[in-house]
Coordinates of C-alpha atoms and ligand atoms in Angstrom, one line a residue:
M1 CA -74.2 -71.4 16.1
T2 CA -73.5 -68.6 13.7
R3 CA -76.3 -66.5 12.4
M4 CA -76.2 -64.6 9.2
T5 CA -78.3 -62.3 7.1
S6 CA -77.7 -61.4 3.5
T7 CA -76.6 -57.8 3.1
T8 CA -75.7 -55.8 0.0
S9 CA -76.0 -57.4 -3.4
L10 CA -72.7 -56.5 -4.8
T11 CA -72.2 -57.5 -8.4
A12 CA -73.3 -59.8 -11.1
Q13 CA -70.5 -59.2 -13.5
N14 CA -70.1 -62.4 -15.4
A15 CA -72.5 -63.0 -18.2
T16 CA -72.5 -66.6 -19.6
S17 CA -71.2 -65.3 -22.9
A18 CA -68.4 -63.5 -21.0
P19 CA -65.0 -63.2 -22.7
W20 CA -62.4 -65.7 -21.5
W21 CA -60.4 -63.1 -19.5
R22 CA -63.4 -62.1 -17.3
D23 CA -62.9 -64.8 -14.7
S24 CA -59.6 -66.3 -15.9
V25 CA -56.8 -67.5 -13.7
I26 CA -53.4 -66.5 -15.1
Y27 CA -50.0 -67.9 -14.2
Q28 CA -47.2 -65.2 -14.0
L29 CA -43.9 -66.4 -15.3
Y30 CA -40.7 -64.7 -14.2
V31 CA -38.9 -66.0 -17.3
R32 CA -35.4 -65.9 -15.8
S33 CA -36.4 -68.1 -12.9
F34 CA -38.7 -70.8 -14.2
T35 CA -36.5 -73.3 -16.1
D36 CA -33.1 -73.0 -17.8
S37 CA -33.0 -75.1 -21.0
D38 CA -29.5 -74.2 -22.2
G39 CA -27.4 -74.4 -19.0
D40 CA -26.4 -70.8 -18.6
G41 CA -28.1 -70.5 -15.2
V42 CA -30.8 -68.2 -16.6
G43 CA -34.3 -69.3 -17.3
D44 CA -35.5 -69.1 -20.9
L45 CA -38.6 -69.6 -23.1
D46 CA -37.7 -73.1 -24.3
G47 CA -37.5 -74.0 -20.6
I48 CA -41.1 -72.9 -20.2
T49 CA -42.2 -74.8 -23.3
A50 CA -40.6 -78.0 -22.0
R51 CA -42.4 -77.7 -18.7
L52 CA -45.8 -76.3 -19.8
D53 CA -47.4 -79.5 -18.4
H54 CA -46.8 -78.2 -14.9
I55 CA -48.7 -75.0 -15.7
A56 CA -51.5 -76.7 -17.6
A57 CA -52.0 -79.3 -14.8
L58 CA -52.7 -76.4 -12.4
G59 CA -55.8 -75.7 -14.3
V60 CA -55.0 -72.1 -15.2
D61 CA -56.3 -70.3 -18.3
G62 CA -53.2 -68.6 -19.5
L63 CA -49.8 -67.3 -18.7
W64 CA -48.2 -63.8 -18.5
L65 CA -44.6 -63.5 -19.4
N66 CA -42.5 -60.9 -17.6
P67 CA -40.5 -58.8 -20.1
C68 CA -38.3 -60.9 -22.2
Y69 CA -37.3 -58.3 -24.8
P70 CA -33.6 -57.4 -25.4
S71 CA -32.5 -55.6 -22.3
P72 CA -29.4 -54.8 -20.3
N73 CA -31.4 -56.1 -17.4
R74 CA -30.7 -53.4 -15.0
D75 CA -34.3 -53.8 -13.7
G76 CA -35.1 -57.4 -14.6
G77 CA -36.0 -56.6 -18.2
Y78 CA -38.3 -53.6 -17.3
D79 CA -35.6 -51.7 -19.1
V80 CA -36.4 -52.5 -22.7
A81 CA -33.9 -51.9 -25.4
D82 CA -36.0 -53.1 -28.3
Y83 CA -39.8 -53.7 -28.1
T84 CA -39.9 -55.6 -31.3
D85 CA -37.7 -58.6 -30.5
I86 CA -37.0 -61.3 -27.9
D87 CA -33.7 -61.4 -26.1
A88 CA -31.3 -64.0 -27.4
R89 CA -30.6 -65.1 -23.8
Y90 CA -34.3 -66.3 -23.7
G91 CA -34.0 -68.0 -27.1
G92 CA -35.0 -65.2 -29.4
L93 CA -38.1 -64.8 -31.5
A94 CA -38.1 -68.5 -32.6
A95 CA -38.3 -69.7 -29.0
F96 CA -41.1 -67.3 -28.4
E97 CA -43.0 -68.7 -31.3
R98 CA -42.5 -72.3 -30.1
L99 CA -43.8 -71.3 -26.6
R100 CA -46.8 -69.4 -28.1
D101 CA -47.8 -72.4 -30.2
A102 CA -47.3 -74.9 -27.4
A103 CA -49.3 -72.8 -25.0
H104 CA -52.1 -72.4 -27.5
A105 CA -52.1 -76.2 -28.1
H106 CA -52.6 -76.6 -24.3
G107 CA -55.5 -74.1 -24.5
L108 CA -53.5 -71.5 -22.6
K109 CA -53.6 -67.8 -23.5
V110 CA -50.4 -65.9 -23.7
L111 CA -50.0 -62.3 -22.3
M112 CA -46.9 -60.2 -22.8
D113 CA -45.6 -57.4 -20.6
L114 CA -45.6 -54.0 -22.2
V115 CA -43.5 -51.2 -20.6
P116 CA -44.7 -47.9 -22.0
N117 CA -43.6 -45.4 -19.3
H118 CA -39.9 -45.8 -19.9
C119 CA -37.3 -47.7 -21.9
S120 CA -33.7 -48.7 -21.4
A121 CA -31.0 -46.1 -21.8
D122 CA -29.7 -48.6 -24.4
H123 CA -32.8 -48.1 -26.6
A124 CA -31.9 -46.5 -30.0
W125 CA -34.2 -43.5 -29.3
F126 CA -32.5 -42.7 -26.1
R127 CA -29.0 -43.0 -27.6
Q128 CA -30.1 -40.7 -30.4
A129 CA -31.5 -38.2 -27.8
V130 CA -28.2 -38.2 -25.9
A131 CA -26.3 -37.5 -29.1
A132 CA -28.7 -34.8 -30.2
D133 CA -28.9 -31.2 -29.1
P134 CA -31.2 -29.7 -26.4
G135 CA -34.5 -28.8 -28.0
S136 CA -34.1 -31.4 -30.8
A137 CA -36.9 -33.8 -32.0
E138 CA -34.8 -36.7 -30.6
R139 CA -34.9 -35.2 -27.1
A140 CA -38.6 -34.4 -27.3
R141 CA -39.4 -38.1 -27.0
F142 CA -38.0 -38.0 -23.4
I143 CA -38.3 -35.6 -20.6
F144 CA -35.1 -33.5 -20.8
R145 CA -34.9 -30.2 -18.9
D146 CA -32.2 -27.7 -18.0
G147 CA -31.1 -27.8 -14.4
R148 CA -31.8 -25.2 -11.7
G149 CA -29.4 -23.2 -9.6
P150 CA -25.9 -21.9 -10.6
D151 CA -24.7 -23.7 -13.7
G152 CA -27.8 -25.8 -13.8
S153 CA -26.3 -28.1 -11.3
E154 CA -29.6 -28.7 -9.4
P155 CA -32.2 -31.1 -10.7
P156 CA -35.2 -29.5 -12.5
N157 CA -37.5 -30.4 -9.6
N158 CA -37.4 -32.3 -6.3
W159 CA -39.1 -35.5 -7.5
Q160 CA -37.7 -38.8 -6.1
S161 CA -37.2 -42.1 -8.0
T162 CA -39.5 -44.9 -6.9
F163 CA -36.3 -46.9 -6.3
G164 CA -34.7 -44.2 -4.1
G165 CA -32.6 -41.1 -4.9
P166 CA -33.4 -38.3 -7.3
A167 CA -35.7 -38.9 -10.3
W168 CA -33.2 -36.9 -12.5
T169 CA -29.8 -37.7 -13.9
R170 CA -27.6 -35.2 -15.6
L171 CA -25.9 -35.9 -18.9
T172 CA -22.3 -35.2 -19.5
A173 CA -21.2 -34.2 -23.0
P174 CA -18.3 -36.1 -24.6
D175 CA -15.9 -33.3 -23.7
G176 CA -16.9 -33.5 -20.1
T177 CA -19.2 -30.5 -20.0
P178 CA -22.3 -31.0 -17.8
E179 CA -25.5 -30.9 -19.8
Q180 CA -29.3 -31.3 -19.5
W181 CA -31.1 -33.6 -17.0
Y182 CA -33.5 -36.4 -17.9
L183 CA -36.4 -37.7 -15.8
H184 CA -36.5 -41.4 -14.7
S185 CA -39.3 -42.4 -12.4
F186 CA -37.3 -45.6 -11.7
D187 CA -33.6 -46.4 -12.2
T188 CA -31.3 -44.0 -13.9
S189 CA -31.1 -46.6 -16.7
Q190 CA -34.8 -46.2 -17.4
P191 CA -35.6 -42.8 -19.0
D192 CA -39.2 -41.8 -19.0
F193 CA -40.9 -41.2 -22.4
D194 CA -42.6 -37.9 -23.0
W195 CA -46.1 -39.0 -24.1
S196 CA -47.0 -35.5 -25.2
D197 CA -44.8 -36.2 -28.2
P198 CA -47.0 -37.9 -30.8
E199 CA -44.2 -40.1 -32.0
V200 CA -44.2 -41.9 -28.7
G201 CA -47.9 -42.9 -29.0
D202 CA -47.5 -43.9 -32.6
M203 CA -44.5 -46.1 -31.8
F204 CA -46.4 -47.9 -29.1
E205 CA -49.4 -48.5 -31.3
D206 CA -47.0 -50.2 -33.8
V207 CA -45.7 -52.3 -30.9
L208 CA -49.2 -53.3 -29.9
R209 CA -50.1 -54.3 -33.4
L210 CA -46.8 -56.2 -34.0
W211 CA -47.4 -58.5 -31.0
F212 CA -51.1 -58.9 -31.7
D213 CA -50.2 -59.9 -35.3
R214 CA -47.7 -62.4 -33.8
G215 CA -50.7 -64.0 -32.1
I216 CA -50.5 -63.0 -28.4
D217 CA -53.8 -62.7 -26.5
G218 CA -53.1 -59.6 -24.5
F219 CA -50.8 -57.3 -22.6
R220 CA -50.1 -56.7 -18.9
I221 CA -49.2 -53.0 -18.9
D222 CA -46.4 -51.9 -16.6
V223 CA -47.1 -48.9 -14.3
A224 CA -50.1 -48.1 -16.4
Y225 CA -50.9 -44.9 -14.5
A226 CA -47.5 -43.2 -14.9
M227 CA -47.1 -42.2 -18.5
V228 CA -48.6 -38.7 -18.4
K229 CA -46.9 -36.1 -16.2
H230 CA -48.2 -32.7 -15.1
P231 CA -46.9 -30.4 -17.9
D232 CA -45.3 -28.0 -15.4
L233 CA -43.4 -30.7 -13.5
P234 CA -44.1 -28.8 -10.3
D235 CA -42.0 -29.4 -7.1
L236 CA -43.6 -31.6 -4.5
D237 CA -44.4 -30.3 -1.0
D238 CA -43.3 -33.6 0.4
P239 CA -40.8 -35.3 -2.0
D240 CA -41.0 -38.5 0.1
G241 CA -44.7 -38.8 -0.2
D242 CA -47.0 -39.6 -3.2
N243 CA -46.3 -37.8 -6.5
P244 CA -49.7 -36.5 -7.7
Y245 CA -48.0 -34.9 -10.7
S246 CA -46.6 -38.1 -12.0
W247 CA -49.1 -40.7 -11.2
N248 CA -52.8 -41.1 -12.3
Q249 CA -53.0 -37.9 -14.4
P250 CA -56.3 -37.8 -16.2
G251 CA -54.6 -37.7 -19.6
V252 CA -53.4 -41.3 -19.3
H253 CA -56.9 -42.6 -20.0
E254 CA -56.8 -41.3 -23.5
I255 CA -53.9 -43.7 -24.2
F256 CA -56.0 -46.6 -23.1
R257 CA -59.0 -45.5 -25.2
R258 CA -56.7 -45.6 -28.2
W259 CA -55.2 -49.0 -27.3
R260 CA -58.6 -50.5 -26.7
R261 CA -59.7 -49.4 -30.2
V262 CA -56.6 -51.2 -31.5
A263 CA -57.2 -54.4 -29.5
D264 CA -60.9 -54.5 -30.4
S265 CA -60.2 -54.1 -34.1
Y266 CA -58.8 -57.6 -34.0
G267 CA -62.2 -59.1 -33.1
R268 CA -60.6 -62.0 -31.0
D269 CA -61.2 -61.0 -27.3
L270 CA -57.7 -59.6 -26.7
T271 CA -57.2 -58.3 -23.2
L272 CA -55.4 -55.3 -21.7
L273 CA -54.5 -55.5 -18.0
G274 CA -53.2 -52.4 -16.2
E275 CA -50.8 -52.4 -13.3
V276 CA -52.0 -49.5 -11.1
W277 CA -51.3 -49.2 -7.4
L278 CA -54.5 -47.2 -6.6
P279 CA -57.5 -47.4 -4.3
A280 CA -60.5 -49.1 -5.7
A281 CA -62.4 -46.0 -6.7
E282 CA -59.5 -44.7 -8.8
A283 CA -58.5 -48.1 -10.2
A284 CA -62.1 -48.4 -11.4
D285 CA -61.5 -45.5 -13.8
Y286 CA -59.1 -47.7 -15.8
I287 CA -61.8 -50.2 -16.6
R288 CA -64.5 -47.9 -17.7
P289 CA -66.2 -48.7 -21.0
G290 CA -63.8 -48.3 -23.8
E291 CA -60.6 -48.5 -21.6
L292 CA -58.8 -51.5 -20.2
N293 CA -60.4 -54.9 -19.7
Q294 CA -58.7 -55.7 -16.4
V295 CA -57.0 -53.8 -13.6
F296 CA -54.9 -55.1 -10.8
Y297 CA -56.3 -54.5 -7.4
F298 CA -53.2 -54.3 -5.1
D299 CA -54.9 -52.9 -2.0
L300 CA -55.7 -56.4 -0.8
L301 CA -52.2 -57.6 -1.2
Q302 CA -51.0 -54.7 1.1
Q303 CA -53.3 -55.8 4.0
P304 CA -52.3 -58.0 7.0
F305 CA -54.1 -61.3 7.4
D306 CA -57.0 -59.7 9.3
A307 CA -60.7 -60.1 8.9
A308 CA -61.6 -56.4 9.1
A309 CA -58.8 -55.4 6.7
F310 CA -59.8 -58.1 4.2
R311 CA -63.5 -57.2 4.5
R312 CA -62.9 -53.5 3.9
S313 CA -60.5 -54.0 1.1
I314 CA -62.6 -56.6 -0.8
G315 CA -65.8 -54.6 -0.1
E316 CA -64.3 -51.4 -1.5
A317 CA -63.2 -53.2 -4.7
L318 CA -66.6 -54.9 -5.2
D319 CA -68.4 -51.6 -4.6
G320 CA -65.9 -49.4 -6.5
L321 CA -65.6 -51.6 -9.5
K322 CA -69.2 -52.7 -10.0
Q323 CA -70.0 -49.9 -12.5
A324 CA -67.0 -50.8 -14.6
E325 CA -67.1 -52.7 -17.8
G326 CA -63.8 -54.5 -17.0
V327 CA -63.0 -56.6 -14.0
P328 CA -60.6 -56.5 -11.0
A329 CA -57.5 -58.7 -11.3
W330 CA -56.9 -60.2 -7.8
T331 CA -53.5 -61.2 -6.7
L332 CA -51.5 -62.2 -3.6
N333 CA -48.0 -62.5 -5.1
S334 CA -45.8 -61.0 -7.8
H335 CA -42.2 -60.4 -8.6
D336 CA -42.4 -57.0 -6.7
V337 CA -43.5 -58.1 -3.3
H338 CA -42.5 -60.6 -0.6
R339 CA -44.3 -63.9 -1.1
A340 CA -47.6 -64.2 0.8
V341 CA -46.3 -67.1 3.0
T342 CA -43.7 -64.7 4.4
R343 CA -46.0 -61.7 4.7
Y344 CA -48.7 -63.7 6.5
G345 CA -46.3 -65.7 8.6
L346 CA -44.1 -62.9 9.8
T347 CA -44.0 -63.2 13.6
V348 CA -41.1 -61.0 14.6
P349 CA -40.7 -58.1 12.2
E350 CA -37.3 -56.4 12.0
P351 CA -37.3 -52.7 12.7
P352 CA -37.8 -51.1 9.2
R353 CA -35.0 -49.1 7.7
T354 CA -37.1 -47.5 4.9
T355 CA -39.8 -44.9 4.8
D356 CA -41.1 -46.3 1.4
I357 CA -44.8 -47.1 2.2
N358 CA -45.0 -49.8 -0.4
A359 CA -41.9 -51.5 1.0
L360 CA -43.2 -51.3 4.5
R361 CA -46.5 -52.9 3.6
T362 CA -45.3 -55.6 1.1
R363 CA -41.7 -56.3 1.9
A364 CA -41.3 -56.4 5.7
R365 CA -38.5 -58.6 6.9
G366 CA -38.1 -60.7 10.0
A367 CA -38.7 -64.1 11.6
V368 CA -41.4 -66.2 9.9
N369 CA -43.6 -69.1 11.1
T370 CA -43.7 -70.9 7.7
A371 CA -46.5 -73.3 8.6
L372 CA -48.7 -70.5 9.7
G373 CA -47.8 -68.4 6.6
I374 CA -48.7 -71.4 4.3
A375 CA -52.0 -72.0 6.1
R376 CA -52.9 -68.3 5.7
A377 CA -51.7 -68.0 2.1
K378 CA -53.9 -71.0 1.2
A379 CA -56.9 -69.6 3.0
A380 CA -56.4 -66.2 1.3
L381 CA -56.1 -67.9 -2.2
L382 CA -59.3 -69.9 -1.7
L383 CA -61.1 -66.7 -0.7
L384 CA -59.7 -64.9 -3.8
L385 CA -60.9 -67.7 -6.1
A386 CA -64.5 -67.2 -4.9
L387 CA -64.5 -63.5 -6.0
P388 CA -65.8 -62.2 -9.3
G389 CA -63.0 -61.1 -11.6
S390 CA -59.7 -62.7 -12.6
V391 CA -56.9 -64.1 -10.4
Y392 CA -53.2 -63.9 -11.1
L393 CA -50.8 -66.5 -9.6
Y394 CA -47.1 -65.9 -9.4
Q395 CA -44.8 -68.9 -10.1
G396 CA -43.8 -70.7 -7.0
E397 CA -46.8 -69.7 -4.9
E398 CA -48.4 -73.0 -5.9
L399 CA -45.6 -74.7 -3.9
G400 CA -46.1 -72.6 -0.8
L401 CA -42.6 -71.0 -1.3
P402 CA -41.6 -68.5 1.3
E403 CA -39.5 -65.4 0.4
V404 CA -35.7 -66.0 0.3
Q405 CA -34.8 -63.2 2.8
E406 CA -31.3 -64.4 3.4
L407 CA -29.7 -63.8 -0.1
P408 CA -26.1 -62.8 0.3
D409 CA -25.9 -59.0 -0.2
E410 CA -23.4 -59.4 -3.1
A411 CA -25.9 -61.5 -5.0
R412 CA -28.6 -58.9 -4.9
Q413 CA -29.5 -57.5 -8.3
D414 CA -32.5 -55.4 -7.7
P415 CA -31.6 -51.7 -8.3
I416 CA -33.6 -50.8 -5.2
W417 CA -30.8 -52.3 -3.0
E418 CA -28.2 -49.9 -4.4
R419 CA -30.4 -46.8 -4.9
S420 CA -31.7 -47.0 -1.3
G421 CA -28.2 -47.0 0.1
H422 CA -28.7 -50.6 1.2
T423 CA -31.6 -49.7 3.5
E424 CA -34.2 -51.6 1.4
H425 CA -33.3 -55.1 0.3
G426 CA -35.6 -55.1 -2.7
R427 CA -37.3 -57.8 -4.6
D428 CA -34.8 -60.5 -5.4
G429 CA -36.1 -62.9 -2.8
S430 CA -39.2 -63.6 -4.7
R431 CA -37.3 -64.1 -8.0
V432 CA -35.0 -67.0 -7.0
P433 CA -35.1 -69.8 -9.6
L434 CA -37.7 -72.5 -8.8
P435 CA -36.8 -75.9 -7.3
W436 CA -38.0 -78.7 -9.6
T437 CA -36.3 -81.7 -7.9
A438 CA -35.5 -82.3 -4.2
A439 CA -32.1 -83.7 -5.0
A440 CA -29.6 -82.0 -2.7
E441 CA -26.8 -81.1 -5.2
G442 CA -26.9 -78.6 -8.0
N443 CA -29.7 -76.2 -8.9
F444 CA -32.7 -78.4 -7.9
G445 CA -33.4 -79.3 -11.5
F446 CA -33.8 -75.6 -12.5
S447 CA -31.4 -76.1 -15.4
T448 CA -32.3 -79.1 -17.5
A449 CA -29.1 -79.0 -19.5
R450 CA -26.6 -78.6 -16.6
P451 CA -28.0 -79.7 -13.3
T452 CA -24.9 -78.4 -11.5
A453 CA -24.9 -74.9 -13.1
P454 CA -25.3 -72.2 -10.5
A455 CA -28.6 -70.5 -10.9
W456 CA -28.4 -66.7 -11.5
L457 CA -29.6 -66.1 -7.9
P458 CA -28.5 -68.6 -5.3
Q459 CA -31.1 -71.1 -4.0
P460 CA -31.2 -71.9 -0.3
A461 CA -30.8 -75.5 0.9
W462 CA -34.4 -75.4 2.2
F463 CA -35.7 -75.1 -1.4
A464 CA -35.6 -79.0 -1.3
D465 CA -38.6 -79.0 1.0
F466 CA -40.7 -77.2 -1.8
A467 CA -39.5 -79.1 -4.8
I468 CA -42.1 -79.7 -7.5
D469 CA -41.4 -83.4 -7.9
A470 CA -42.0 -84.0 -4.3
E471 CA -45.1 -81.9 -4.1
A472 CA -46.5 -83.4 -7.3
A473 CA -46.3 -86.9 -5.6
D474 CA -47.9 -85.7 -2.3
P475 CA -51.7 -85.4 -2.1
A476 CA -51.4 -83.2 1.0
S477 CA -49.0 -80.7 -0.7
V478 CA -49.7 -77.1 -1.4
L479 CA -49.4 -78.0 -5.1
A480 CA -52.2 -80.6 -4.7
F481 CA -54.3 -78.0 -2.9
Y482 CA -53.8 -75.4 -5.7
R483 CA -55.0 -77.9 -8.3
Q484 CA -58.1 -78.8 -6.3
A485 CA -58.9 -75.2 -5.6
L486 CA -58.7 -74.2 -9.3
S487 CA -60.8 -77.1 -10.2
A488 CA -63.4 -76.2 -7.6
R489 CA -63.5 -72.6 -9.0
R490 CA -64.8 -74.1 -12.3
G491 CA -67.9 -75.2 -10.4
L492 CA -68.8 -71.6 -9.4
D493 CA -71.8 -69.9 -11.0
R494 CA -70.2 -67.1 -13.0
D495 CA -73.5 -65.3 -13.4
A496 CA -74.3 -65.3 -9.7
P497 CA -74.1 -62.0 -7.6
T498 CA -71.8 -61.9 -4.7
E499 CA -73.4 -61.1 -1.3
W500 CA -71.7 -60.6 2.1
L501 CA -73.1 -62.7 4.9
D502 CA -73.3 -61.3 8.4
L503 CA -71.5 -63.8 10.7
R504 CA -72.1 -61.7 13.9
R505 CA -68.4 -62.0 14.7
D506 CA -65.6 -59.7 13.6
D507 CA -62.7 -62.3 13.1
A508 CA -64.3 -64.1 10.2
I509 CA -65.9 -63.1 6.9
A510 CA -68.3 -65.0 4.5
L511 CA -69.8 -64.4 1.2
R512 CA -72.4 -66.2 -0.9
R513 CA -72.0 -66.6 -4.7
G514 CA -74.9 -68.4 -6.1
D515 CA -75.2 -71.7 -4.3
H516 CA -71.7 -71.5 -2.9
V517 CA -70.7 -70.0 0.4
C518 CA -67.1 -69.0 1.0
V519 CA -66.1 -68.5 4.7
T520 CA -62.7 -67.5 6.0
V521 CA -61.9 -67.6 9.7
F522 CA -58.9 -65.4 10.4
D523 CA -58.8 -65.8 14.2
G524 CA -60.8 -66.9 17.2
P525 CA -62.8 -70.0 17.9
P526 CA -63.8 -72.5 15.2
L527 CA -66.9 -71.7 13.2
E528 CA -69.8 -74.2 13.0
P529 CA -71.4 -73.8 9.6
P530 CA -75.2 -73.6 9.5
A531 CA -76.8 -76.6 7.9
D532 CA -78.2 -74.5 5.0
W533 CA -74.7 -73.7 3.7
G534 CA -74.7 -77.3 2.4
R535 CA -71.9 -79.7 1.9
L536 CA -68.2 -78.9 2.2
V537 CA -66.7 -78.5 -1.3
I538 CA -63.1 -77.7 -0.4
S539 CA -61.1 -76.6 2.6
S540 CA -57.8 -74.7 2.5
E541 CA -56.7 -77.3 5.2
G542 CA -56.6 -79.8 2.4
A543 CA -58.4 -82.8 1.0
A544 CA -58.1 -84.9 4.1
V545 CA -60.1 -82.6 6.3
E546 CA -62.9 -84.6 7.9
T547 CA -64.9 -81.9 9.7
S548 CA -66.9 -79.1 8.3
V549 CA -66.1 -76.9 11.3
V550 CA -63.9 -74.0 10.1
A551 CA -60.8 -73.4 12.2
A552 CA -58.7 -70.2 12.4
N553 CA -56.5 -69.4 9.4
T554 CA -58.8 -71.5 7.1
T555 CA -61.2 -70.9 4.2
V556 CA -63.9 -73.4 3.3
W557 CA -66.3 -73.4 0.5
F558 CA -69.8 -74.9 1.0
Q559 CA -72.4 -75.7 -1.6
R560 CA -76.1 -76.1 -1.1
S561 CA -77.1 -79.7 -1.7
G562 CA -79.2 -80.6 -4.7
S563 CA -77.5 -78.0 -6.8
Ligands
GLC601 C1 -43.4 -52.3 -12.4 C2 -42.8 -53.7 -12.4 C3 -41.5 -53.6 -11.6 C4 -40.6 -52.6 -12.3 C5 -41.3 -51.3 -12.4 C6 -40.5 -50.4 -13.4 O1 -43.8 -52.0 -11.1 O2 -43.7 -54.7 -11.9 O3 -40.9 -54.9 -11.5 O4 -39.4 -52.5 -11.6 O5 -42.6 -51.4 -12.9 O6 -40.7 -50.8 -14.7

């Protein structure tokens, strides 16, 4: 029998009058890969509108659209050419308005993706900057510098791009003369803005207002800790390590105080969610009073499926974020990492060929035990749903989809693949268009207009095993479990504090939230729940589970009887 004692009282974040986003569950849509309504093999907004029932039936509170602005798509739309419009390939502004209205009619909130650190090299401002002279107002909107060394042929400093290779590219004048260099923290097609130029901040305030006026409910903010650079752009001691001069500079918080004032001026609970890859204590700074409402907590997603790792990571978040006004946004999946099924089911890792710490932690490759990965991913999800804060799901995880590791190299589109000199495969494997029908031929129902059109990334034959039509008809499917789990979350007491329980074993963790207990057994012998935990509410093993004993790779919720 397990004994437990209540330890620290961690947080009581959710007031009954809490705004909708405080404990919301949001479904992330990689627009190009959800549903193609016009037969070009690329997903679009009318495709999402046509299949909103699938999202609504999950029981989520809203959706987040990955960037769908006009873009040359060198980095999946994170290279924005025009912040004020919707790309014609996704149906243009009219399709956006249809989706917004349909989502709101389903009671779903709509979040857009804002990319303020950089734009596309095709953006009008960057084209003007390239055409203008060094020292001009047009160049001041970006980070242009003269090169070092003889003839300025060396980059201005030794910073590396997040995607591999130098963070600087040199311009060439129309007559072939080499010219100034510009900074790009990501791909060469993504020039970084210079946020010390007031025009940049003013432009983004206009963008915020434009989309709020168009009725959206909030923004996910891309690399929200990157916009402000150290003014001297100093060399790094270790160019392959972290860049403390480019990330998490104190000045970035001033931007969010300004944006929060804008959002609050609308008086309708708009939300601002930051993408920051930081430890809990630093992430907490982004949700201080008057700043962002939500901040992604990616530390957990970088941990192996291990009790001590999860206990530490979750504990640091709950401790670090408890003084904040905003909430952590928990997530296990996104378009930037290998799917959780693959991360947790990896049994024989391939030797890594990269030194990128993020890739090592979130995109390891190798042989996968899919059944094990699915069991663990479901257990991890049920644990996440018990925590205070919001939860972000990524399309396809509700099917238990593994990562597509075996894409043909010539199909890969992520700039990481090229920029890393083919040492890092990148993120395409989590972006493969969804399988809607198990039918063997064509694109698994991804394209409603042309069932045989090739999808923009090739789908493997085993996608048939994860098709939405089959899972929707199967009460034992991962999809059925997701629906039950989200429904169970609505029974949690939002006002209750979260307390760790001491299980006297180090291969399982448990926490109490109000009259619920959530226990996860990562490894080791089955756990016999004490009688005072109450009745079994839901198990990640599925609805058919007949015993309240908790086996390895499983999460179970209990609830005290009579409550
Ligand atoms: C964020 C996005 C990622 C993109 C990068 C550059 O990390 O999630 O997909 O490549 O920013 O915009």
